[in-house]
PDB file of C-alpha atoms in Angstrom:
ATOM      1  CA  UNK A   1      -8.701  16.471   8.817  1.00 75.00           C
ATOM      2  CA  UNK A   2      -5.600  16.895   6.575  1.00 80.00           C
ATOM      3  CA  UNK A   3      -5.070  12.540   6.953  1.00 92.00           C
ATOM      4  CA  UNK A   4      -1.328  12.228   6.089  1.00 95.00           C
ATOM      5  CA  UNK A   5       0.409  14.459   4.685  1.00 96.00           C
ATOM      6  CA  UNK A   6       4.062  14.414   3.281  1.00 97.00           C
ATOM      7  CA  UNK A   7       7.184  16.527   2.166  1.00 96.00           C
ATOM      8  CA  UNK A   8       8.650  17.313  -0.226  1.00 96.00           C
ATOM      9  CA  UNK A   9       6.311  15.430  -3.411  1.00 95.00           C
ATOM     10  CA  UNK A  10       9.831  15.112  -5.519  1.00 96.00           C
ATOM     11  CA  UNK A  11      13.106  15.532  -4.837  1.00 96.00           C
ATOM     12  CA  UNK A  12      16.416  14.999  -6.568  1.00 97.00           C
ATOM     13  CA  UNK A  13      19.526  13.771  -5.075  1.00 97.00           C
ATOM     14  CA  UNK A  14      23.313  13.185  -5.988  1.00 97.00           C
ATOM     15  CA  UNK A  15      24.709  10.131  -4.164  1.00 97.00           C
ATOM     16  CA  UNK A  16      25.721  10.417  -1.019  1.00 97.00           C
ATOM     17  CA  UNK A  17      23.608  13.304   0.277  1.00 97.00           C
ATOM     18  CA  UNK A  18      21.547  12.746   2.978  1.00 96.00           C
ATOM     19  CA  UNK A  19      17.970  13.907   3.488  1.00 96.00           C
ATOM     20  CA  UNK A  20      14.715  13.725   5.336  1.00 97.00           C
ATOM     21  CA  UNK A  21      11.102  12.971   3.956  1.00 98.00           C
ATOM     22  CA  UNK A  22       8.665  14.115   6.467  1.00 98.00           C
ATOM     23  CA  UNK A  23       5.170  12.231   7.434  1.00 98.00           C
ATOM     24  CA  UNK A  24       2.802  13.492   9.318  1.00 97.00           C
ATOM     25  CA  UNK A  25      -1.330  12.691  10.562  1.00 97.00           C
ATOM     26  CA  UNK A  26      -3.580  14.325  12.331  1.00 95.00           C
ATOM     27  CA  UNK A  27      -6.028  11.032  12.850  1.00 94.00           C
ATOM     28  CA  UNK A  28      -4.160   9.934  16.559  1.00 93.00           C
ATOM     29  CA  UNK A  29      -3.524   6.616  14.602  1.00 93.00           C
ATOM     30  CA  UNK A  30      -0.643   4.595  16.729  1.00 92.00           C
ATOM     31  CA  UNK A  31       0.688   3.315  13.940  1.00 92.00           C
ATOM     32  CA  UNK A  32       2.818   4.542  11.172  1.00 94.00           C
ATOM     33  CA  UNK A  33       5.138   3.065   8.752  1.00 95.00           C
ATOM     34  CA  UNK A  34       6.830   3.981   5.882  1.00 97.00           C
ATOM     35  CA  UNK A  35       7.072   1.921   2.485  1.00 96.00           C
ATOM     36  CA  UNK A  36       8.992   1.976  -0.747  1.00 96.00           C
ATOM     37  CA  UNK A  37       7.331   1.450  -4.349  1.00 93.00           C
ATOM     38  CA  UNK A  38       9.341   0.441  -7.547  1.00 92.00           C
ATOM     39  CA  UNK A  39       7.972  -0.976 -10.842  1.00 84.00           C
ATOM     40  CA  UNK A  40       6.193  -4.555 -10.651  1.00 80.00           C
ATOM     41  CA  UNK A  41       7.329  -5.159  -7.326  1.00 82.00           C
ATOM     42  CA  UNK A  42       4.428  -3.786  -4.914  1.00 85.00           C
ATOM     43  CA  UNK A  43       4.879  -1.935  -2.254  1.00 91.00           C
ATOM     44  CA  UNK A  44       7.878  -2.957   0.129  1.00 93.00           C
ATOM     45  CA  UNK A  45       7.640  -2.291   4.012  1.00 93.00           C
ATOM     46  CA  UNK A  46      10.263  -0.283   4.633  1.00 96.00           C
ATOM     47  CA  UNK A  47      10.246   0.757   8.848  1.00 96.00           C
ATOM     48  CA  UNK A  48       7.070   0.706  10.960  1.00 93.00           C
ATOM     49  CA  UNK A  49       6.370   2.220  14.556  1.00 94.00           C
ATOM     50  CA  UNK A  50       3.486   0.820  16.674  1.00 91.00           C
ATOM     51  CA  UNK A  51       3.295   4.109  19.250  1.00 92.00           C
ATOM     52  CA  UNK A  52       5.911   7.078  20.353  1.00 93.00           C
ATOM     53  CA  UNK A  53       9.167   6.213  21.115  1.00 94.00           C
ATOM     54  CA  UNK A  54       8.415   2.540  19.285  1.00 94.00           C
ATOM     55  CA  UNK A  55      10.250   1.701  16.157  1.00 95.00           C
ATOM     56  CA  UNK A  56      11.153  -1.536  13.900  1.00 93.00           C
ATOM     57  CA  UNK A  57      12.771  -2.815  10.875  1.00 94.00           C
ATOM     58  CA  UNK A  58      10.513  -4.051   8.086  1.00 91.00           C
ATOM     59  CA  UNK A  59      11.640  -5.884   4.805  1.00 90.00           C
ATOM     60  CA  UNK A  60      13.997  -3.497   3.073  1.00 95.00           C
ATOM     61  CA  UNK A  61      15.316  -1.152   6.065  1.00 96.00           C
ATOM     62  CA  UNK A  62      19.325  -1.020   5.169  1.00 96.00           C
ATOM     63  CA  UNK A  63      20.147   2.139   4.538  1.00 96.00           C
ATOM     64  CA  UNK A  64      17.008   3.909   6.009  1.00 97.00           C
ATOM     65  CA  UNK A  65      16.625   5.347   9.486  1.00 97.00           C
ATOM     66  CA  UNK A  66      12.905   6.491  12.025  1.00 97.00           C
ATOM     67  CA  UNK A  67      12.399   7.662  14.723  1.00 96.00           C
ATOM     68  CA  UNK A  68       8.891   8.664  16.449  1.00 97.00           C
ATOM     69  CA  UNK A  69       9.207  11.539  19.193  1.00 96.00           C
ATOM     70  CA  UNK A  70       5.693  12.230  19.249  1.00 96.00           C
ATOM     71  CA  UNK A  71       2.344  10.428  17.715  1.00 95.00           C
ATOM     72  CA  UNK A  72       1.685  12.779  14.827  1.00 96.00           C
ATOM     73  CA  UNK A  73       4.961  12.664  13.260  1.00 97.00           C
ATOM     74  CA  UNK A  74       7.254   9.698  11.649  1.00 98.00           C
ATOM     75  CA  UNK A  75      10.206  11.168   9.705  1.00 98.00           C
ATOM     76  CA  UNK A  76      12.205   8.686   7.620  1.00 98.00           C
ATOM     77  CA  UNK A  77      16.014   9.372   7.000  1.00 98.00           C
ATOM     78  CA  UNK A  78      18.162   8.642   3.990  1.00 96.00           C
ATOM     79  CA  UNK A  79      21.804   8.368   4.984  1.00 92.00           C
ATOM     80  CA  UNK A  80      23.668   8.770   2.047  1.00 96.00           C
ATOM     81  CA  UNK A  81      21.467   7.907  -0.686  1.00 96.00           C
ATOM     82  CA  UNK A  82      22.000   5.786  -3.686  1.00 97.00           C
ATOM     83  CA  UNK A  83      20.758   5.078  -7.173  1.00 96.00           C
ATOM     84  CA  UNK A  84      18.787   2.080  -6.101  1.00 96.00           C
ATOM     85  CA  UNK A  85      17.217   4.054  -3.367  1.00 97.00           C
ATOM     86  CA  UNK A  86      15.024   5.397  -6.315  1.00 97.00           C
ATOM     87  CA  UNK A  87      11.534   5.515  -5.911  1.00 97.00           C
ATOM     88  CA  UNK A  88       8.245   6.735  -4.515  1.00 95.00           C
ATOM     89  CA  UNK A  89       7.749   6.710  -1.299  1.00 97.00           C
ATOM     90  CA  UNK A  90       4.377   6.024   0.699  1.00 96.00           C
ATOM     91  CA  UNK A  91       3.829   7.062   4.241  1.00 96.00           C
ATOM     92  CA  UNK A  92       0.796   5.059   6.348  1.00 95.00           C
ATOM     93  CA  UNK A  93      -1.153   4.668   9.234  1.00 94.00           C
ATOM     94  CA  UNK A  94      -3.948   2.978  11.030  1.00 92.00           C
ATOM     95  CA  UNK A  95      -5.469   2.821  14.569  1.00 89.00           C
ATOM     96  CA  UNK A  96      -3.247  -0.425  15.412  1.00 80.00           C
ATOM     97  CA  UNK A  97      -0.743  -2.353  13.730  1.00 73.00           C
ATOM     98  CA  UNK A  98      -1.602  -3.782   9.983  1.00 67.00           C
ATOM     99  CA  UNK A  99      -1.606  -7.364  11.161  1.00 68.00           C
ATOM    100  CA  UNK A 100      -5.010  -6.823  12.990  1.00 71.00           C
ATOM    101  CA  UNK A 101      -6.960  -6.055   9.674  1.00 78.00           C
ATOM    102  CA  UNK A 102      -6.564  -2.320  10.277  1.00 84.00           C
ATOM    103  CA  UNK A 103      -7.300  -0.193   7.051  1.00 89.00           C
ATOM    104  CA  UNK A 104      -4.172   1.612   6.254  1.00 91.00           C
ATOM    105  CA  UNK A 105      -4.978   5.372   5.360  1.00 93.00           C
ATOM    106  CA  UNK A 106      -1.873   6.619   3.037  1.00 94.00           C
ATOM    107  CA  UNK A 107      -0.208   9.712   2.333  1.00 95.00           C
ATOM    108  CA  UNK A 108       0.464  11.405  -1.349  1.00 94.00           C
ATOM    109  CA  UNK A 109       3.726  10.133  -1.731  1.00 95.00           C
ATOM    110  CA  UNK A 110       7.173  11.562  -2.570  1.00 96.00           C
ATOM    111  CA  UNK A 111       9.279  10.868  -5.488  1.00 96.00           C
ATOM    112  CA  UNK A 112      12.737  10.524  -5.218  1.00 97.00           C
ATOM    113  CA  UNK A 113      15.130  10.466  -7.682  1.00 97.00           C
ATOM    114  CA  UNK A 114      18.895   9.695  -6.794  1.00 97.00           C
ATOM    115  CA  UNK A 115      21.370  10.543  -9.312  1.00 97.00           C
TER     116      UNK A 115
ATOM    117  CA  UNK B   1       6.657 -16.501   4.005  1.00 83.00           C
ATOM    118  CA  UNK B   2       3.615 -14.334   2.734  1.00 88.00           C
ATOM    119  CA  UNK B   3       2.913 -13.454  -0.432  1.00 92.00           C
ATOM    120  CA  UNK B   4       0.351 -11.847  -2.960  1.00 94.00           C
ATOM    121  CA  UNK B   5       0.165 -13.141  -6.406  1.00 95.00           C
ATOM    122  CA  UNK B   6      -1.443 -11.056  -9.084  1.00 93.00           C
ATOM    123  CA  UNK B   7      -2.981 -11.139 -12.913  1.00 81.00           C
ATOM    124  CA  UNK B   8      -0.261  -9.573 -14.955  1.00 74.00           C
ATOM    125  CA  UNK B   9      -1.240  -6.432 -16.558  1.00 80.00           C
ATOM    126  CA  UNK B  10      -1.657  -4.270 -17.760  1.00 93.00           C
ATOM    127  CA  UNK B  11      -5.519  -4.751 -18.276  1.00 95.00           C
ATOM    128  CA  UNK B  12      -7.139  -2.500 -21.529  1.00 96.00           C
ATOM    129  CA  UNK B  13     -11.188  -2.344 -21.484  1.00 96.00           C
ATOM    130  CA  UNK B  14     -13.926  -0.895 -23.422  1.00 97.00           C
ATOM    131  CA  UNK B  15     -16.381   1.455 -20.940  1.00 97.00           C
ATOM    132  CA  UNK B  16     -18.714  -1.145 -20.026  1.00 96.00           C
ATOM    133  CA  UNK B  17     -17.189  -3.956 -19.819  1.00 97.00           C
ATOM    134  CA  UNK B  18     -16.816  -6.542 -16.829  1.00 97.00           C
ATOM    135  CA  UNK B  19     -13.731  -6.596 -14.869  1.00 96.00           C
ATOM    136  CA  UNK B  20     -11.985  -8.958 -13.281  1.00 96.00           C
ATOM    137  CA  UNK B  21      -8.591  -8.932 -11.780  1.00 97.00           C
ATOM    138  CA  UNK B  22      -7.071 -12.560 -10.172  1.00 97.00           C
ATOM    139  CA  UNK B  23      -5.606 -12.630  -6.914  1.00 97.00           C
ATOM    140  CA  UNK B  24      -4.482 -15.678  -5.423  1.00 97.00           C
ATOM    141  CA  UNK B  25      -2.452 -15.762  -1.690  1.00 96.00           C
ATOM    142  CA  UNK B  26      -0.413 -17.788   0.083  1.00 95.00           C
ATOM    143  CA  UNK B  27      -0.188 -16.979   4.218  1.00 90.00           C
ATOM    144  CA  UNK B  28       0.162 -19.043   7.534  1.00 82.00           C
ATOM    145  CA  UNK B  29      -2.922 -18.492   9.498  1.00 80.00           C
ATOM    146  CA  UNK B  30      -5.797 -16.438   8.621  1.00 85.00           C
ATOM    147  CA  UNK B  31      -4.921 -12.841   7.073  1.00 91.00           C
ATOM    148  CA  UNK B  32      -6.864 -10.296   6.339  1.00 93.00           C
ATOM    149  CA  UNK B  33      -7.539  -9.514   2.406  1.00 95.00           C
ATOM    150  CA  UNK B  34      -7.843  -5.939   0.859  1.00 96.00           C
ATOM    151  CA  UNK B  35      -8.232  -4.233  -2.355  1.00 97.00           C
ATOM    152  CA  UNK B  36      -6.591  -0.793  -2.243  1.00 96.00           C
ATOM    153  CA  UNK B  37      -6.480   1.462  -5.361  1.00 97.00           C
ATOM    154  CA  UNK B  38      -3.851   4.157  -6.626  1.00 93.00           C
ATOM    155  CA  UNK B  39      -5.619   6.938  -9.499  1.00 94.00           C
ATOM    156  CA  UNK B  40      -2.714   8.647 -11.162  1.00 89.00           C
ATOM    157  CA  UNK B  41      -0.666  11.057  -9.045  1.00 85.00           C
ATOM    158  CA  UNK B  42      -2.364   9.650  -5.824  1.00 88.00           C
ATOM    159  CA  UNK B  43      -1.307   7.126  -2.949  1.00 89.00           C
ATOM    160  CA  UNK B  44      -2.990   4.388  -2.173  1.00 93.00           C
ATOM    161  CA  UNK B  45      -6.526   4.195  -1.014  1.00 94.00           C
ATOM    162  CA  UNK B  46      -8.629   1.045   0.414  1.00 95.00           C
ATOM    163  CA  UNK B  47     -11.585   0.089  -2.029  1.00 97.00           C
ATOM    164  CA  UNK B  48     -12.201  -3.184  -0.118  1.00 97.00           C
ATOM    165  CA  UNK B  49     -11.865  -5.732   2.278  1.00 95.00           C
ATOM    166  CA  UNK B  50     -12.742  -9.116   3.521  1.00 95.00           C
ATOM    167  CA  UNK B  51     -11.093 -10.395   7.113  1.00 91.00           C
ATOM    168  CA  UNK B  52     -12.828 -14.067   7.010  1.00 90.00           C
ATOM    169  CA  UNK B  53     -13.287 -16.824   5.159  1.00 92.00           C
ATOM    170  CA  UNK B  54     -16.512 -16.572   2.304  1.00 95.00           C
ATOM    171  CA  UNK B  55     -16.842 -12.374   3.331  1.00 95.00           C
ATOM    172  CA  UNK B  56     -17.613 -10.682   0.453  1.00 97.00           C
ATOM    173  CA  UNK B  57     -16.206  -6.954   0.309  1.00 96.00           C
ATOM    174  CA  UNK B  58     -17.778  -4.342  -1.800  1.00 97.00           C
ATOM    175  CA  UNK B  59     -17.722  -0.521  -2.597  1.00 97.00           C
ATOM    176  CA  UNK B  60     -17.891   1.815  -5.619  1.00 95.00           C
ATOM    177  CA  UNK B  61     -19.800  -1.294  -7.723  1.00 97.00           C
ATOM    178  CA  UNK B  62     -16.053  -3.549  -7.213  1.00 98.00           C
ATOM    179  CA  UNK B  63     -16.572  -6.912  -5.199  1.00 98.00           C
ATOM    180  CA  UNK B  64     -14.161  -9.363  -3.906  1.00 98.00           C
ATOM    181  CA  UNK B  65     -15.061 -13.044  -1.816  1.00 98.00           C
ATOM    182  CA  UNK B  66     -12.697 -14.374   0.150  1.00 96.00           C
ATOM    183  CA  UNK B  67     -12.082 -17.611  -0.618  1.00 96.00           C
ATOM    184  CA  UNK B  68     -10.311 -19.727   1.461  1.00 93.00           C
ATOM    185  CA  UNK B  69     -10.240 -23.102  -0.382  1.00 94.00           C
ATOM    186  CA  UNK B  70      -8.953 -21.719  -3.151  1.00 95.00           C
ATOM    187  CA  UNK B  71      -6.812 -19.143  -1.347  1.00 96.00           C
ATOM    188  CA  UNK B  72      -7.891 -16.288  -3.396  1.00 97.00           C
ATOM    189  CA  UNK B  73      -9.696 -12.628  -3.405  1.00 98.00           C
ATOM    190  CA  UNK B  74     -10.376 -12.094  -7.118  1.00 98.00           C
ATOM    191  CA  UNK B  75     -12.155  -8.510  -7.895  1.00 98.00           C
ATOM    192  CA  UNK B  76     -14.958  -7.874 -10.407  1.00 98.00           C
ATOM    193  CA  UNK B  77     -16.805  -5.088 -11.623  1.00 98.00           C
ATOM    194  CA  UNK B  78     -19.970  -5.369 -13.779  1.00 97.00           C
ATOM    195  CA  UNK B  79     -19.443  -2.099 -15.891  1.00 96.00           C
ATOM    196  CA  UNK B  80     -16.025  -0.440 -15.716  1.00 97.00           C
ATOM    197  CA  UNK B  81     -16.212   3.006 -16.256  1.00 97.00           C
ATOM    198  CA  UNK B  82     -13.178   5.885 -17.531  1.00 97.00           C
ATOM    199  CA  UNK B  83     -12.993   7.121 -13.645  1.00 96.00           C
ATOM    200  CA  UNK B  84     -12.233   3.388 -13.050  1.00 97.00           C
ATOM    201  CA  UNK B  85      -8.451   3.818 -14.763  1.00 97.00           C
ATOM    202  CA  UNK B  86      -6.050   2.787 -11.728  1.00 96.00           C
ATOM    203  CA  UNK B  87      -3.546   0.852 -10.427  1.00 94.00           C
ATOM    204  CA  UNK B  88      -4.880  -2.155  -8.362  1.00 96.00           C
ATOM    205  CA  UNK B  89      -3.005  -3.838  -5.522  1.00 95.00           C
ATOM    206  CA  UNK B  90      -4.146  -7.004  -3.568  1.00 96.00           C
ATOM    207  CA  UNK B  91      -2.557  -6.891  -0.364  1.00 94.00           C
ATOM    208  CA  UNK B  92      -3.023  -9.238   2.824  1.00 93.00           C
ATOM    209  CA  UNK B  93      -2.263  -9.195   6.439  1.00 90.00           C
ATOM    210  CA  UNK B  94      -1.916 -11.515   9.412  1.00 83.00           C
ATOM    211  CA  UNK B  95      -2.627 -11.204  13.005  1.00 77.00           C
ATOM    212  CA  UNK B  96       1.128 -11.870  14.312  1.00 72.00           C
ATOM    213  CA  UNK B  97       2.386  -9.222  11.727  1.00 70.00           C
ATOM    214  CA  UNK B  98       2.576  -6.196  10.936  1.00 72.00           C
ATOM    215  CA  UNK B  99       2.556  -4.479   7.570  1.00 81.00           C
ATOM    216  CA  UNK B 100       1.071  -5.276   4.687  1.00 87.00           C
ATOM    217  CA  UNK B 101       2.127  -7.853   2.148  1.00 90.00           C
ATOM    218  CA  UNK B 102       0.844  -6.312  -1.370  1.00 92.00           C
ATOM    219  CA  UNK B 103       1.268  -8.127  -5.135  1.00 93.00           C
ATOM    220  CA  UNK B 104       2.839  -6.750  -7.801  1.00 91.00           C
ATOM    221  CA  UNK B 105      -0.325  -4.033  -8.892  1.00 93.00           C
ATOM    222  CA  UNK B 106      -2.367  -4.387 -12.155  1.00 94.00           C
ATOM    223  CA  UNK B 107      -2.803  -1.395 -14.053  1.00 94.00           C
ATOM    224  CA  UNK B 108      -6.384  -0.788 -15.806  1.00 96.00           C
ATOM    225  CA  UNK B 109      -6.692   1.765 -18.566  1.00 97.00           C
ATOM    226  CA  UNK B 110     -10.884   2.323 -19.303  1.00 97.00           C
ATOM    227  CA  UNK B 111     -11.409   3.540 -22.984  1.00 96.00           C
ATOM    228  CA  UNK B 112     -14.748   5.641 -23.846  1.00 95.00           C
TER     229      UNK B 112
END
């Protein structure tokens, strides 16, 4: 099993731009979400899907959207980035939603760096 | 609403040494409590977890108890070692929600 896996690891964007980060597991967890970490603040929930076709708005979702077309894949979409969209990004997932104690199995990460 | 307090870092230690990082909680209900760990480069990975009151999670020689009166999940290690340099988040859940609500992250740098 590859787990999670994401793309690109870094990438570098003027403001405006759009792009994609890709997620993807191979574990046929249900749920996915996406979060957002910057210095001394944690890790922020960003969107979260419970199954295919299933999508909602975590903490800090402006400016960010999902979707989820099929179970192994949960692409999250930067519509015209900005500088304080800086930051890593984590994809996760688990069997069922985090609330039921669920161990959340992340992915590498991508940096991204908004000029 | 939720929320994960942490020991400020970051934390320096000789190999060796006993660890321990404070993490106190404040939830509605009764969440879940987890340890997960980021080595440099890496995401996140779970090194431990308690879901009720007075379990005791354990892995890799790190323990936390969850303690309810007090509200917290402090972890302790007997002997840190170099492989032991990380990033440690405290994070909780609850049953009605869904994500996890993670403190700030202590950084631990192990010295031979």
């Amino acid at each position: 099993n590859a787990g999670v896996t994401q793309t690109p690891k870094f990438q570098v964007l003027k403001t405006g731009q759009s792009m994609t980060l890709q997620c993807a597991q191979d574990m046929n967890h249900e749920y996915m979400s996406w979060y957002r970490q910057d210095p001394g603040m944690g890790l922020r929930l960003i969107h979260y899907s419970v199954g295919a076709g299933i999508t909602d708005q975590g903490e800090v979702p402006n400016g960010y959207n999902v979707s989820r077309s099929t179970t192994e894949d949960f692409p999250l979409r930067l519509l015209s980035a900005a500088p304080s969209q800086t930051s890593v990004y984590f994809c996760a997932s688990s069997y069922s939603k985090a609330g039921l104690g669920e161990t959340q199995y992340f992915g590498p990460g991508t940096r991204l760096l908004v000029l | 609403g939720d929320s994960v307090t942490q020991m400020e870092g970051p934390v320096t230690l000789s190999e060796e040494a006993f660890l321990t990082i404070n993490c106190t909680y404040t939830a509605t209900g009764y969440p879940s409590l987890f340890w997960y760990v980021q080595y440099p480069g890496e995401g996140l990975q779970l090194l431990l977890k308690a879901t009720k009151a007075d379990d005791k999670g354990s892995n890799k020689g790190f323990e936390a108890t969850y303690r309810k009166e007090t509200t917290s999940f402090h972890l302790e290690k007997g002997s840190v070692q170099v492989s032991d340099s990380a990033v440690y988040f405290c994070a909780l859940s609850t049953p009605s929600g869904s994500r996890l609500t993670f403190g700030e992250g202590t950084q631990l740098t192990v010295n031979p």
